[in-house]
Amino acid sequence: MIKIKIDGKTLEVKPKTSIIEVADKVGIDIPRFCYHKKLSVAANCRMCLVEIKNFAKPLPACATQVMEGMEISTKSKFTKDTQKSVMEFLLINHPLDCPICDQGGECDLQDTAVAYGASKTRYTEEKRVVFDKNIGPLISTDLTRCIQCTRCVRFLKEVGGMAELGLIGRGEHAEISAYVDKSVESELSGNIIDLCPVGALTSKPFRYSARSWELSRRSTISSHDSLGSNIEAHVKDDIVKRVIPKENESINECWISDRDRFSYEGLNHKDRITLPLKRVKNQWKEIDWEEAYELIEKNIKNIDIKKSDQIGIVCSPQSTLEEGFLLKKIAKELNTSHIDYRLLEKSFSKNNNWLGCKIDEIESHDAILVVGSNLKHDQPLLAHRFRRYANKKKNFSIITSYDDFHSTHCLEKIIVNPSAYINYLLMILKQVQLNTKYKINSQEIKNALKIVKPSNEAKKITQNLLSSKSRAIFLGHQILHLDDGDNIKLIAMHIAQAIEATFGLIPGYANSVGLNELNLNSDNISTDKILSQKKEAHIMMNFDPSYDYHSPKKINAALKNAKFNLAISPYISDSFKGFDVVLPMTPFTETSGTYINMEKRIQSFSAVTPPFGQSRPGWKILRVLANFLQLEGFLYDSSEEVKADAMIEFDKKNEDNLKVFKPSKIRSGLEILNLIKANDSDMIVRRAASLHKNKDQSCCLINPTTMLKEGLIDGQKIRISSSEAEVLINVKADENVCLDAVAIFGKKDETAFLGMDNKVKIKKA
Ligand code: SF4
Ligand code: FES
């Protein structure tokens, strides 16, 4: 520790800390524009200049490290005069358009100008003008207002992982620019709106819809992935007008992904239903709640529930803990064990379905191996932690099918098709065995190990893991979407055990972990099993059967075979034609509830707006449904009471069902690669218009080498057929795709009906 003096106060501080960090810690305000605690130091705005004893010139507080005996004055006349001069320079070219600027009322420049600026300008020459650029449907530019702090440039390079903006020109001609004809495509791009200290970058969807002082700020938790980002919804007239991050260093730091930020547009989409719907002669008819409940009661009561498992219950992994618990309780009362939330999975082992460590512990490992995750789209914000880790520690390896880790330093990057994951993990396990005394009892695994020969890449990964002090292996949730997902998990767990590594699965959805902890699943009853056995009735909650379940064909057949089908959903679409009644439930912003995120952190939240129309929170719908069905024990008055009962279920531990290795059959031919884009992941984000304005051309992606082998050319139309459907689509060459695979966007209109069958055939159209 060293001793310094700041504004006359003596402090003991760590060496190599910057003056601005010290000042922030002790609550001394130093004005700044270019400095941001999460970005590299640019020191180009000069707003933070401070006086330091024995230095003839003022020094930038953000770029000057403290030294023993340093005496800093942040309030002296010299400092104030310097800062005033800098402010005057910055305002020379800044337009005086605060009344029409969307940033007005929450602008750093405006606030600092009030505190440090002069009341009159001495500059009478013409101000410069910079032409605005179209950088996409999410961010609006007014570049004449830009003060060239480069926060946006540094963010996209250092956090977004791709240098999508840059500063071109010098001096007065310096301006922010994207690549010619390119928009900003980062999944985290919206953060530059918050970072921009002036109104040069503002939110296109929010623009001019409200002034900042008209908005009520309400905290909630994002429902779009298992990170559980803390967010703040800004509400006017009971409508969410925008969403910004709420800082939580151990979860989302001070960022959010674009789908967390802009998905609010889907909340009031035209597909929202405001009243219960009943199907009459293939048409939907609005009915009141009383009639709807009576209709459901009549149909459910007709079922002989003495015979078990007559009713199948399936809900989304985005369902809250309270909704999951009430569904489970209803299932028990209706004598059915056929309940599940795993919609995309084909592997159903229940143990170790969480991260295995805290989110902020990920980067403390000395070596990391990730298998089977398209991180950028699966977990846009978590991907940033892995990128930062990889670039800093240079000990990051990944085995995946689609390469989206371009500007990231990977020790080893193995791009293979999903059926080859198991082989690579067996190679690593064999190599681990050769270097340790780890014993495996399973004869099946021993047999499988006999026939693999570790490749050089596998040897390098193993060597790296073994030579590091602390290591971690993380599997992407896509692993569970594969037929041999459980095999992959088992082998990865053996490797982790042998080298004493942290082992974790990166779960897909907001409450995948919570519903797993609640035991809303079983190792021998899966959604697949529920839907393949004939049922008298189904209750399905909070998902779209055609997009969110891996086999639209199977789910539609199950609905057809049942006598009565009830959907509880915020939206209606053509996918719901197999249902008899649809009850309008509220999305997460209009209900209270609890999610458990990937690190098992329990986060409860309240509604930020009242329910839309006559829709109701899911837990209330289920409670009243149980009352109508005269089921015992549903007298809850609040979601907190439901949560308290749900937590008791947590003590009942999941059993370890992952012991058996079932060697999978060798595959040949083309495999389907299901790329679920970040903005297609659930019903709300799919309806957020601005997230889809840059609509991808409908196409499938194939590696150029595979295209050559198959005799295909870029842009050609092909017919893809799976066991579910056949689609006609353009091919696009993409060298990021592994060999012998066809990558489709799994939840897009054009390809959703192919399902997630692992194998497909293609034909030239
Ligand atoms: S656009 Fe905003 S964030 Fe980017 S350099 Fe200009 S002022 Fe800074
Ligand atoms: S904040 Fe220090 S130079 Fe900009």
mmCIF file of N, CA, C and O and ligand atoms in Angstrom, residues 20 31-35 43-48 60-63, ligand 2:
data_model
loop_
_atom_site.group_PDB
_atom_site.id
_atom_site.type_symbol
_atom_site.label_atom_id
_atom_site.label_comp_id
_atom_site.label_asym_id
_atom_site.label_seq_id
_atom_site.Cartn_x
_atom_site.Cartn_y
_atom_site.Cartn_z
ATOM 1 N N ILE A 20 -8.583 8.219 -10.837
ATOM 2 C CA ILE A 20 -10.051 8.245 -10.942
ATOM 3 C C ILE A 20 -10.675 7.079 -10.152
ATOM 4 O O ILE A 20 -11.726 7.234 -9.527
ATOM 5 N N PRO A 31 -15.166 14.759 -13.150
ATOM 6 C CA PRO A 31 -15.941 14.618 -14.392
ATOM 7 C C PRO A 31 -15.170 13.792 -15.420
ATOM 8 O O PRO A 31 -13.941 13.809 -15.441
ATOM 9 N N ARG A 32 -15.917 13.032 -16.230
ATOM 10 C CA ARG A 32 -15.270 12.186 -17.241
ATOM 11 C C ARG A 32 -16.250 11.906 -18.374
ATOM 12 O O ARG A 32 -17.462 11.890 -18.161
ATOM 13 N N PHE A 33 -15.716 11.677 -19.560
ATOM 14 C CA PHE A 33 -16.544 11.240 -20.688
ATOM 15 C C PHE A 33 -16.024 9.945 -21.280
ATOM 16 O O PHE A 33 -16.767 9.025 -21.536
ATOM 17 N N CYS A 34 -14.716 9.869 -21.508
ATOM 18 C CA CYS A 34 -14.216 8.674 -22.204
ATOM 19 C C CYS A 34 -13.940 7.530 -21.249
ATOM 20 O O CYS A 34 -13.985 6.367 -21.640
ATOM 21 N N TYR A 35 -13.705 7.814 -19.985
ATOM 22 C CA TYR A 35 -13.381 6.742 -19.036
ATOM 23 C C TYR A 35 -14.632 5.938 -18.697
ATOM 24 O O TYR A 35 -15.710 6.480 -18.468
ATOM 25 N N ALA A 43 -8.224 7.979 -22.585
ATOM 26 C CA ALA A 43 -7.744 9.308 -22.147
ATOM 27 C C ALA A 43 -7.779 10.334 -23.269
ATOM 28 O O ALA A 43 -6.822 11.082 -23.471
ATOM 29 N N ASN A 44 -8.866 10.360 -24.021
ATOM 30 C CA ASN A 44 -8.897 11.306 -25.140
ATOM 31 C C ASN A 44 -9.853 12.471 -24.950
ATOM 32 O O ASN A 44 -9.853 13.386 -25.741
ATOM 33 N N CYS A 45 -10.669 12.476 -23.913
ATOM 34 C CA CYS A 45 -11.592 13.606 -23.782
ATOM 35 C C CYS A 45 -10.990 14.724 -22.939
ATOM 36 O O CYS A 45 -11.378 15.871 -23.065
ATOM 37 N N ARG A 46 -10.050 14.384 -22.062
ATOM 38 C CA ARG A 46 -9.314 15.301 -21.175
ATOM 39 C C ARG A 46 -10.203 15.976 -20.127
ATOM 40 O O ARG A 46 -9.805 16.935 -19.492
ATOM 41 N N MET A 47 -11.421 15.487 -19.960
ATOM 42 C CA MET A 47 -12.320 16.135 -19.009
ATOM 43 C C MET A 47 -11.890 15.889 -17.561
ATOM 44 O O MET A 47 -12.258 16.626 -16.658
ATOM 45 N N CYS A 48 -11.106 14.834 -17.360
ATOM 46 C CA CYS A 48 -10.769 14.453 -15.984
ATOM 47 C C CYS A 48 -9.441 15.043 -15.513
ATOM 48 O O CYS A 48 -8.874 14.573 -14.529
ATOM 49 N N PRO A 60 -4.429 13.656 -16.699
ATOM 50 C CA PRO A 60 -5.737 12.977 -16.746
ATOM 51 C C PRO A 60 -5.864 11.945 -15.612
ATOM 52 O O PRO A 60 -5.029 11.042 -15.504
ATOM 53 N N ALA A 61 -6.882 12.092 -14.809
ATOM 54 C CA ALA A 61 -7.044 11.208 -13.639
ATOM 55 C C ALA A 61 -7.282 9.755 -14.048
ATOM 56 O O ALA A 61 -6.970 8.829 -13.305
ATOM 57 N N CYS A 62 -7.844 9.552 -15.269
ATOM 58 C CA CYS A 62 -8.141 8.179 -15.680
ATOM 59 C C CYS A 62 -6.891 7.436 -16.143
ATOM 60 O O CYS A 62 -6.854 6.213 -16.125
ATOM 61 N N ALA A 63 -5.880 8.187 -16.552
ATOM 62 C CA ALA A 63 -4.696 7.533 -17.127
ATOM 63 C C ALA A 63 -3.456 7.718 -16.259
ATOM 64 O O ALA A 63 -2.362 7.361 -16.662
HETATM 65 S S1 FES B 2 -12.053 10.647 -18.749
HETATM 66 FE FE1 FES B 2 -9.932 10.975 -18.555
HETATM 67 S S2 FES B 2 -9.372 11.726 -20.426
HETATM 68 FE FE2 FES B 2 -11.443 11.263 -20.703
#
